[in-house]
Amino acid sequence: MRDLKQLVKAYDVRGVVPDQWDEGLSLAFGAAFVRVVGASSVVVGHDMRPSSPSLSRAFAEGAAASGADVVLIGLCSTDQLYYASGSLDLPGAMFTASHNPAQYNGIKLCRSGAAPVGQDTGLDEIRELVESWTGADGTVTVPPLDVTPGALSEQDTLRGYADHLLGLVDLTAIRPLKVVVDAGNGMGGHTVPTVLAGLPLDVDALYFELDGTFPNHEANPLDPKNLVDLQARVREIGADIGLAFDGDADRCFVVDERGEPVSPSAITALVAAREIARAQAGGETNPVVIHNLITSWTVPEVVRELGATPVRTRVGHSFIKQEMAETGAVFGGEHSAHYYFRDFWRADTGMLAALHVLAALGHQDGTLSALTAEYDRYAASGEINSTVTDQAARLAAVRAAYENRPDTTLDTLDGLTVTGPDWWFNLRASNTEPLLRLNVEAKDPAVMTALRDTVLTLVRT
């Protein structure tokens, strides 16, 4: 029997095709999605992976068989699917495995208005329903409903998506900029030409060909090795900025004119400053900005300095979106380069963050490195993964080493966060792999390095 718990993750469905799932199972997920969320209509899109068209079509057929009309928007980025869900006010399904290798595929699901569907908000119910339809031999049989099947239609949302984003950022009168964009053969190659067309930008395109086999490098800019080509090209042509998108183009990483990566925390602070100013200009006296607990100390400092309120949350889009809904936050940012906007249905969009950075850079005469310097105040380790056999035991060992020190405080909002006089670190377990993830930050680089090495020794002993 299929083990769907290996396929259904905390926030999405993701696995190897066809070993873990195929069109038959995708059809069942379409039927289960409609029945769990009670949808009369849904919108479905997909990325450029070889398996995406057939898997998404099967999902649509399962949804239609359960009585829902289905709007097929075809090739799209994940944030373009969120745009469709928000603008059409429909639940949605995006077929992508983001930055995973070519043999993987998955589904990101949302309710109307791009509201997230995770384990606690419907995904477990969907899994359990599909499990109930699965026989001992792995065959999935969807029981029919006494309903009129829904209709399938097609709609192009790319122009509407681009216009919506461009309506949220003032890019008028920016100076001409030379921009290198690495799409990694992912969906940035689909969205970037339309969104950036007509702006005073000289765009140098790297790997815009849609190819889900990822022939040039993995579409995962979080891994430094996948930024090498972008960095080299920025230096080679003397570009003002480099942008790198992941496979489904919902995340954007930024490289400055020297070819140096700009930390997502610095981008979070920069964009937060712009969104705070826009909210205040609109009459809000105390805008709220969400940040997860692994972003730099710089982020809440900048937010407070600008007369706004920072709210710290756990890692993960469902927590960010929930806090944004509860607080009315204008913006949210994560260390992984996910950026969330109230005016984008509280969903994450790397493209909108990129437009903010281009606007900030283009409305002044300095370099990007100078512009972001004020948002890069501390020394950070970046996320370091350690494979361990017993996550709980290693976390307990680190806690024991710090919990009785008079100069530290501990909290367990997400994993273990230990804070000292001029430093902090967070250690948390992966939900899907036998890993512990460490992030360290300090005012002094030498302190950061020493603390990083001390904690890693405790983790890896």
Coordinates of C-alpha atoms in Angstrom, one line a residue:
M1 CA 0.0 0.0 0.0
R2 CA 1.2 3.5 -0.8
D3 CA 2.5 5.4 2.2
L4 CA 0.9 8.8 1.7
K5 CA 2.6 10.2 4.8
Q6 CA 5.8 10.2 2.8
L7 CA 4.2 12.1 0.1
V8 CA 2.1 14.6 2.0
K9 CA 4.4 17.1 3.8
A10 CA 3.6 19.8 6.3
Y11 CA 2.7 22.4 3.6
D12 CA 2.4 20.5 0.3
V13 CA 2.4 17.2 -1.6
R14 CA 5.8 16.3 -2.9
G15 CA 7.5 13.0 -4.1
V16 CA 9.1 11.1 -7.0
V17 CA 7.2 10.4 -10.2
P18 CA 6.1 7.7 -10.9
D19 CA 7.6 5.8 -7.9
Q20 CA 5.6 7.6 -5.2
W21 CA 2.7 9.0 -7.3
D22 CA 1.2 9.2 -10.7
E23 CA -1.8 10.4 -12.7
G24 CA -4.2 8.0 -10.9
L25 CA -3.2 9.3 -7.5
S26 CA -3.3 12.9 -8.7
L27 CA -6.8 12.4 -9.9
A28 CA -7.7 11.2 -6.4
F29 CA -6.1 14.3 -4.9
G30 CA -8.2 16.5 -7.2
A31 CA -11.4 14.8 -6.1
A32 CA -10.4 14.9 -2.4
F33 CA -9.4 18.6 -2.6
V34 CA -12.8 19.6 -3.9
R35 CA -14.7 17.5 -1.3
V36 CA -12.6 18.7 1.6
V37 CA -12.7 22.4 0.8
G38 CA -16.2 22.3 -0.6
A39 CA -15.2 24.0 -3.8
S40 CA -17.6 24.6 -6.7
S41 CA -14.8 25.9 -8.8
V42 CA -11.0 25.7 -8.7
V43 CA -8.0 27.1 -10.6
V44 CA -5.1 24.8 -11.6
G45 CA -1.6 25.7 -12.9
H46 CA 1.7 23.9 -13.4
D47 CA 5.4 24.5 -13.8
M48 CA 7.8 23.3 -16.6
R49 CA 8.6 19.8 -15.2
P50 CA 8.0 17.0 -17.8
S51 CA 5.4 15.4 -15.6
S52 CA 3.5 18.5 -14.7
P53 CA 1.0 18.8 -17.6
S54 CA -0.3 15.2 -17.2
L55 CA -0.4 15.3 -13.4
S56 CA -2.2 18.7 -13.3
R57 CA -4.7 17.5 -16.0
A58 CA -5.5 14.4 -14.0
F59 CA -6.0 16.5 -10.9
A60 CA -8.4 18.7 -12.9
E61 CA -10.3 15.7 -14.1
G62 CA -10.7 14.4 -10.5
A63 CA -11.9 17.8 -9.4
A64 CA -14.4 18.1 -12.3
A65 CA -15.7 14.6 -11.6
S66 CA -16.5 15.7 -8.1
G67 CA -18.6 18.6 -9.4
A68 CA -16.2 21.5 -9.6
D69 CA -15.6 23.7 -12.6
V70 CA -11.9 24.0 -13.3
V71 CA -10.0 27.0 -14.7
L72 CA -6.8 25.8 -16.2
I73 CA -4.1 28.5 -16.4
G74 CA -1.4 26.3 -17.8
L75 CA 2.3 27.2 -17.3
C76 CA 2.7 29.6 -14.4
S77 CA 4.9 30.5 -11.4
T78 CA 3.6 29.6 -7.9
D79 CA 2.9 33.3 -7.2
Q80 CA 1.0 33.6 -10.5
L81 CA -1.2 30.8 -9.2
Y82 CA -1.7 32.7 -6.0
Y83 CA -2.6 35.8 -8.1
A84 CA -5.2 33.7 -10.0
S85 CA -6.6 32.3 -6.7
G86 CA -6.8 35.8 -5.2
S87 CA -8.2 37.7 -8.2
L88 CA -10.7 35.0 -9.2
D89 CA -11.5 34.2 -5.5
L90 CA -11.1 30.5 -6.1
P91 CA -9.2 27.6 -4.4
G92 CA -6.1 26.7 -6.3
A93 CA -3.6 23.9 -7.0
M94 CA -0.1 24.5 -8.3
F95 CA 1.9 21.6 -9.7
T96 CA 5.5 22.0 -8.8
A97 CA 8.3 20.6 -6.7
S98 CA 9.9 24.0 -6.5
H99 CA 13.7 23.5 -6.4
N100 CA 13.7 19.7 -6.1
P101 CA 15.4 17.6 -8.8
A102 CA 13.7 16.7 -12.0
Q103 CA 12.2 13.4 -10.9
Y104 CA 10.2 15.1 -8.2
N105 CA 6.8 16.8 -8.5
G106 CA 4.2 18.1 -6.1
I107 CA 1.2 20.2 -5.4
K108 CA 0.8 23.4 -3.5
L109 CA -2.8 23.9 -2.5
C110 CA -4.6 27.0 -1.3
R111 CA -8.2 28.0 -0.5
S112 CA -9.9 31.0 -2.1
G113 CA -7.8 34.2 -1.8
A114 CA -4.6 32.2 -1.7
A115 CA -5.2 31.2 1.9
P116 CA -2.8 28.3 2.7
V117 CA -3.7 24.6 3.0
G118 CA -1.3 22.8 5.3
Q119 CA -1.5 19.8 7.6
D120 CA -3.6 21.7 10.1
T121 CA -5.8 23.4 7.6
G122 CA -7.1 20.6 5.4
L123 CA -4.1 18.7 4.0
D124 CA -4.3 15.9 6.5
E125 CA -8.0 15.5 5.8
I126 CA -7.2 15.3 2.0
R127 CA -4.6 12.7 2.7
E128 CA -6.9 10.6 4.9
L129 CA -9.6 10.7 2.3
V130 CA -7.3 9.5 -0.5
E131 CA -6.0 6.8 1.9
S132 CA -9.6 5.6 2.4
W133 CA -9.9 5.2 -1.4
T134 CA -6.6 3.2 -1.7
G135 CA -6.6 -0.6 -1.8
A136 CA -4.0 -2.9 -0.3
D137 CA -2.4 -3.3 -3.8
G138 CA -2.0 0.5 -4.0
T139 CA -4.9 0.9 -6.5
V140 CA -6.9 4.1 -5.9
T141 CA -10.6 4.0 -6.6
V142 CA -12.5 7.3 -6.2
P143 CA -16.1 6.7 -5.3
P144 CA -18.4 8.7 -7.6
L145 CA -20.7 11.4 -6.4
D146 CA -24.2 12.0 -7.6
V147 CA -23.3 15.4 -9.1
T148 CA -23.1 17.0 -12.5
P149 CA -19.5 17.0 -13.6
G150 CA -17.8 20.4 -13.7
A151 CA -16.6 22.0 -16.9
L152 CA -12.9 22.6 -17.8
S153 CA -11.9 25.9 -19.3
E154 CA -8.7 27.7 -20.0
Q155 CA -7.6 31.2 -19.0
D156 CA -4.4 33.2 -19.4
T157 CA -3.5 35.1 -16.2
L158 CA 0.1 36.2 -17.0
R159 CA -0.7 39.7 -18.1
G160 CA -3.1 40.3 -15.2
Y161 CA -0.5 39.0 -12.8
A162 CA 2.2 41.4 -14.2
D163 CA -0.2 44.4 -14.1
H164 CA -1.2 43.7 -10.5
L165 CA 2.4 43.6 -9.4
L166 CA 3.4 46.7 -11.3
G167 CA 0.5 48.5 -9.8
L168 CA 2.0 47.9 -6.3
V169 CA 5.4 49.4 -6.9
D170 CA 6.3 52.8 -8.2
L171 CA 8.9 52.2 -10.9
T172 CA 8.3 55.4 -12.7
A173 CA 11.3 57.5 -13.4
I174 CA 13.9 54.9 -12.2
R175 CA 17.2 55.3 -13.8
P176 CA 18.3 52.7 -16.4
L177 CA 19.7 49.6 -14.7
K178 CA 21.7 46.7 -16.0
V179 CA 20.2 43.5 -14.5
V180 CA 21.3 39.9 -14.8
V181 CA 18.4 37.4 -14.1
D182 CA 19.1 33.7 -13.6
A183 CA 15.9 31.8 -14.0
G184 CA 17.6 28.4 -13.6
N185 CA 15.5 27.0 -16.4
G186 CA 12.5 27.5 -14.1
M187 CA 9.3 29.6 -14.2
G188 CA 11.2 32.9 -14.0
G189 CA 11.8 32.4 -17.6
H190 CA 8.1 32.5 -18.1
T191 CA 7.2 35.5 -15.9
V192 CA 10.2 37.8 -16.0
P193 CA 10.0 38.8 -19.7
T194 CA 6.4 40.0 -19.2
V195 CA 6.8 41.7 -15.8
L196 CA 9.9 43.6 -16.7
A197 CA 9.0 44.5 -20.3
G198 CA 8.8 48.2 -20.8
L199 CA 10.9 49.2 -17.8
P200 CA 14.2 51.0 -18.3
L201 CA 16.2 47.8 -17.7
D202 CA 18.9 46.2 -19.7
V203 CA 18.1 42.5 -18.9
D204 CA 20.8 39.9 -19.4
A205 CA 18.9 36.6 -19.3
L206 CA 20.6 33.4 -18.0
Y207 CA 18.8 30.0 -18.5
F208 CA 15.4 31.4 -19.4
E209 CA 14.6 28.2 -21.4
L210 CA 11.9 26.3 -19.6
D211 CA 13.4 22.9 -18.9
G212 CA 12.4 20.8 -15.9
T213 CA 15.5 18.6 -16.2
F214 CA 17.6 21.6 -15.0
P215 CA 20.5 21.2 -17.4
N216 CA 22.6 24.1 -16.1
H217 CA 22.2 23.9 -12.3
E218 CA 19.6 23.2 -9.7
A219 CA 17.0 25.9 -9.4
N220 CA 17.8 26.4 -5.7
P221 CA 19.5 29.7 -5.1
L222 CA 19.7 29.0 -1.4
D223 CA 22.6 26.8 -2.2
P224 CA 25.7 29.0 -2.9
K225 CA 26.9 26.8 -5.8
N226 CA 23.8 27.7 -7.8
L227 CA 24.6 31.4 -7.6
V228 CA 28.1 31.0 -9.2
D229 CA 27.0 31.7 -12.8
L230 CA 25.0 34.7 -11.8
Q231 CA 27.8 36.2 -9.8
A232 CA 30.3 35.7 -12.6
R233 CA 28.0 37.3 -15.1
V234 CA 27.3 40.3 -12.9
R235 CA 31.0 40.9 -12.6
E236 CA 31.7 40.2 -16.3
I237 CA 29.2 42.8 -17.7
G238 CA 29.4 45.3 -14.8
A239 CA 25.7 44.9 -13.9
D240 CA 24.0 46.9 -11.2
I241 CA 22.2 43.9 -9.7
G242 CA 21.6 40.2 -10.2
L243 CA 18.4 38.3 -9.5
A244 CA 18.0 34.5 -9.1
F245 CA 14.7 32.7 -9.0
D246 CA 14.0 29.2 -7.8
G247 CA 12.2 26.6 -9.9
D248 CA 8.6 27.8 -9.3
A249 CA 9.8 31.4 -9.1
D250 CA 8.2 32.2 -5.8
R251 CA 11.5 33.0 -4.2
C252 CA 14.1 35.6 -5.3
F253 CA 17.7 36.0 -4.3
V254 CA 19.7 39.1 -4.9
V255 CA 23.3 39.7 -5.8
D256 CA 24.9 43.2 -5.7
E257 CA 27.1 44.9 -8.2
R258 CA 30.2 43.2 -6.8
G259 CA 28.7 39.8 -7.3
E260 CA 28.2 39.4 -3.6
P261 CA 24.9 37.8 -2.3
V262 CA 22.6 40.2 -0.3
S263 CA 21.2 38.4 2.6
P264 CA 17.4 37.7 2.6
S265 CA 17.3 39.5 6.0
A266 CA 18.7 42.6 4.4
I267 CA 16.1 42.4 1.6
T268 CA 13.4 41.9 4.2
A269 CA 14.5 45.0 6.1
L270 CA 14.7 47.1 2.9
V271 CA 11.3 46.0 1.6
A272 CA 9.8 46.4 5.1
A273 CA 11.0 50.0 5.2
R274 CA 9.3 50.7 1.8
E275 CA 6.0 49.0 2.8
I276 CA 6.0 50.8 6.2
A277 CA 6.5 54.1 4.4
R278 CA 3.7 53.3 2.0
A279 CA 1.3 52.3 4.8
Q280 CA 2.1 55.4 6.8
A281 CA 1.5 57.6 3.8
G282 CA -1.9 56.0 3.6
G283 CA -2.7 56.9 7.1
E284 CA -1.7 53.8 9.2
T285 CA -0.1 55.0 12.4
N286 CA 1.4 51.6 13.5
P287 CA 2.0 49.2 10.6
V288 CA 3.0 45.7 11.5
V289 CA 5.8 43.6 9.9
I290 CA 6.1 39.9 10.4
H291 CA 9.5 38.1 10.5
N292 CA 10.4 34.6 11.4
L293 CA 12.8 33.9 14.3
I294 CA 15.8 33.2 12.0
T295 CA 15.9 36.6 10.3
S296 CA 18.6 39.0 11.5
W297 CA 18.2 41.2 14.5
T298 CA 18.4 44.0 11.9
V299 CA 14.8 43.4 10.8
P300 CA 13.0 44.2 14.0
E301 CA 15.4 47.0 14.7
V302 CA 14.7 48.7 11.4
V303 CA 10.9 48.1 11.8
R304 CA 11.0 49.8 15.3
E305 CA 13.2 52.6 14.1
L306 CA 10.6 53.5 11.5
G307 CA 7.7 53.6 14.0
A308 CA 6.2 50.2 13.2
T309 CA 5.8 47.0 15.1
P310 CA 7.7 43.8 14.4
V311 CA 6.1 40.4 15.2
R312 CA 8.3 37.3 15.5
T313 CA 6.9 34.0 14.3
R314 CA 7.9 30.4 13.6
V315 CA 9.5 29.4 10.3
G316 CA 7.0 28.4 7.6
H317 CA 4.5 30.1 5.3
S318 CA 1.4 29.0 7.2
F319 CA 2.6 30.7 10.4
I320 CA 3.6 33.9 8.6
K321 CA 0.2 34.0 6.8
Q322 CA -1.7 33.3 9.9
E323 CA 0.0 36.1 11.8
M324 CA -0.4 38.5 8.9
A325 CA -4.2 37.8 8.9
E326 CA -4.5 38.3 12.6
T327 CA -2.4 41.5 12.8
G328 CA -3.2 43.1 9.5
A329 CA 0.6 43.1 8.8
V330 CA 1.7 45.0 5.6
F331 CA 4.6 42.6 4.9
G332 CA 6.4 39.5 6.1
G333 CA 9.8 38.1 5.4
E334 CA 11.7 34.9 6.0
H335 CA 15.4 34.0 5.9
S336 CA 14.8 31.6 3.0
A337 CA 13.8 34.5 0.7
H338 CA 10.1 34.1 0.9
Y339 CA 8.4 37.5 1.0
Y340 CA 4.7 38.0 1.8
F341 CA 2.6 41.1 1.0
R342 CA -0.8 42.1 2.4
D343 CA -1.6 43.6 -1.1
F344 CA -0.9 40.2 -2.6
W345 CA -3.4 38.3 -0.5
R346 CA -0.8 37.8 2.1
A347 CA 0.9 35.3 -0.2
D348 CA 4.6 35.1 -1.0
T349 CA 6.0 36.5 -4.2
G350 CA 9.7 36.8 -5.1
M351 CA 8.8 38.9 -8.1
L352 CA 7.2 41.7 -6.1
A353 CA 10.2 41.7 -3.7
A354 CA 12.5 42.0 -6.7
L355 CA 10.4 45.0 -8.1
H356 CA 10.8 46.7 -4.7
V357 CA 14.6 46.3 -4.8
L358 CA 14.8 47.5 -8.4
A359 CA 12.7 50.6 -7.4
A360 CA 14.8 51.3 -4.4
L361 CA 18.0 51.0 -6.4
G362 CA 16.7 52.9 -9.4
H363 CA 15.4 55.9 -7.5
Q364 CA 18.8 56.8 -6.2
D365 CA 22.3 57.0 -7.7
G366 CA 24.3 54.8 -5.4
T367 CA 25.2 51.1 -5.7
L368 CA 23.2 48.2 -4.3
S369 CA 25.9 47.3 -1.8
A370 CA 25.8 50.9 -0.4
L371 CA 22.0 50.8 -0.4
T372 CA 21.8 47.6 1.6
A373 CA 24.8 48.2 3.9
E374 CA 22.5 49.9 6.5
Y375 CA 20.4 46.7 6.6
D376 CA 23.3 44.4 7.1
R377 CA 24.5 45.1 10.7
Y378 CA 25.5 41.7 12.1
A379 CA 27.7 38.7 11.3
A380 CA 25.6 35.7 10.4
S381 CA 26.5 32.0 9.7
G382 CA 23.7 31.3 7.3
E383 CA 21.8 28.0 7.7
I384 CA 24.1 25.0 8.5
N385 CA 22.6 21.5 8.3
S386 CA 23.9 18.6 10.3
T387 CA 22.7 15.0 9.8
V388 CA 22.0 13.4 13.2
T389 CA 20.6 10.0 14.3
D390 CA 18.7 11.5 17.2
Q391 CA 17.4 15.0 16.8
A392 CA 15.9 15.2 20.3
A393 CA 19.0 14.0 22.0
R394 CA 21.3 16.5 20.3
L395 CA 18.9 19.4 20.9
A396 CA 18.8 18.4 24.6
A397 CA 22.6 18.3 24.7
V398 CA 22.8 21.9 23.4
R399 CA 20.1 23.1 25.7
A400 CA 21.9 21.6 28.7
A401 CA 25.1 23.5 27.8
Y402 CA 23.3 26.9 27.9
E403 CA 20.3 26.7 30.1
N404 CA 22.0 27.5 33.4
R405 CA 24.2 30.3 32.2
P406 CA 23.3 33.7 33.8
D407 CA 24.0 35.6 30.6
T408 CA 21.6 33.7 28.3
T409 CA 17.9 33.3 27.7
L410 CA 16.2 30.4 26.0
D411 CA 12.9 30.0 24.1
T412 CA 11.3 27.2 22.2
L413 CA 9.0 28.9 19.8
D414 CA 10.5 26.9 17.0
G415 CA 13.3 24.5 18.0
L416 CA 15.7 26.1 20.5
T417 CA 16.7 29.7 20.4
V418 CA 19.5 30.8 22.8
T419 CA 20.2 34.6 23.2
G420 CA 23.3 36.1 24.8
P421 CA 24.4 39.7 25.3
D422 CA 25.5 40.3 21.7
W423 CA 24.6 37.1 19.9
W424 CA 21.9 34.4 19.3
F425 CA 21.6 31.1 17.7
N426 CA 18.6 28.9 16.7
L427 CA 18.8 25.1 16.4
R428 CA 15.7 23.4 15.0
A429 CA 14.9 20.0 13.5
S430 CA 13.8 19.4 9.9
N431 CA 10.3 18.1 9.5
T432 CA 11.2 15.8 6.6
E433 CA 14.9 14.8 7.0
P434 CA 17.2 13.6 9.9
L435 CA 18.7 17.1 10.1
L436 CA 19.3 19.8 12.6
R437 CA 19.5 23.3 11.2
L438 CA 21.7 25.9 12.9
N439 CA 21.6 29.7 12.4
V440 CA 24.0 31.9 14.4
E441 CA 24.3 35.7 14.5
A442 CA 26.5 38.1 16.5
K443 CA 27.7 41.7 16.5
D444 CA 31.3 40.6 16.1
P445 CA 32.4 38.1 13.3
A446 CA 34.9 36.4 15.6
V447 CA 32.2 35.8 18.3
M448 CA 29.9 34.4 15.6
T449 CA 32.5 32.0 14.3
A450 CA 33.5 30.8 17.8
L451 CA 29.8 30.3 18.8
R452 CA 29.0 28.5 15.5
D453 CA 31.9 26.1 16.0
T454 CA 31.0 25.4 19.6
V455 CA 27.4 24.6 18.9
L456 CA 28.3 22.5 15.9
T457 CA 30.6 20.4 18.0
L458 CA 27.8 19.8 20.5
V459 CA 25.4 18.8 17.7
R460 CA 27.9 16.5 15.9
T461 CA 29.4 14.8 18.8

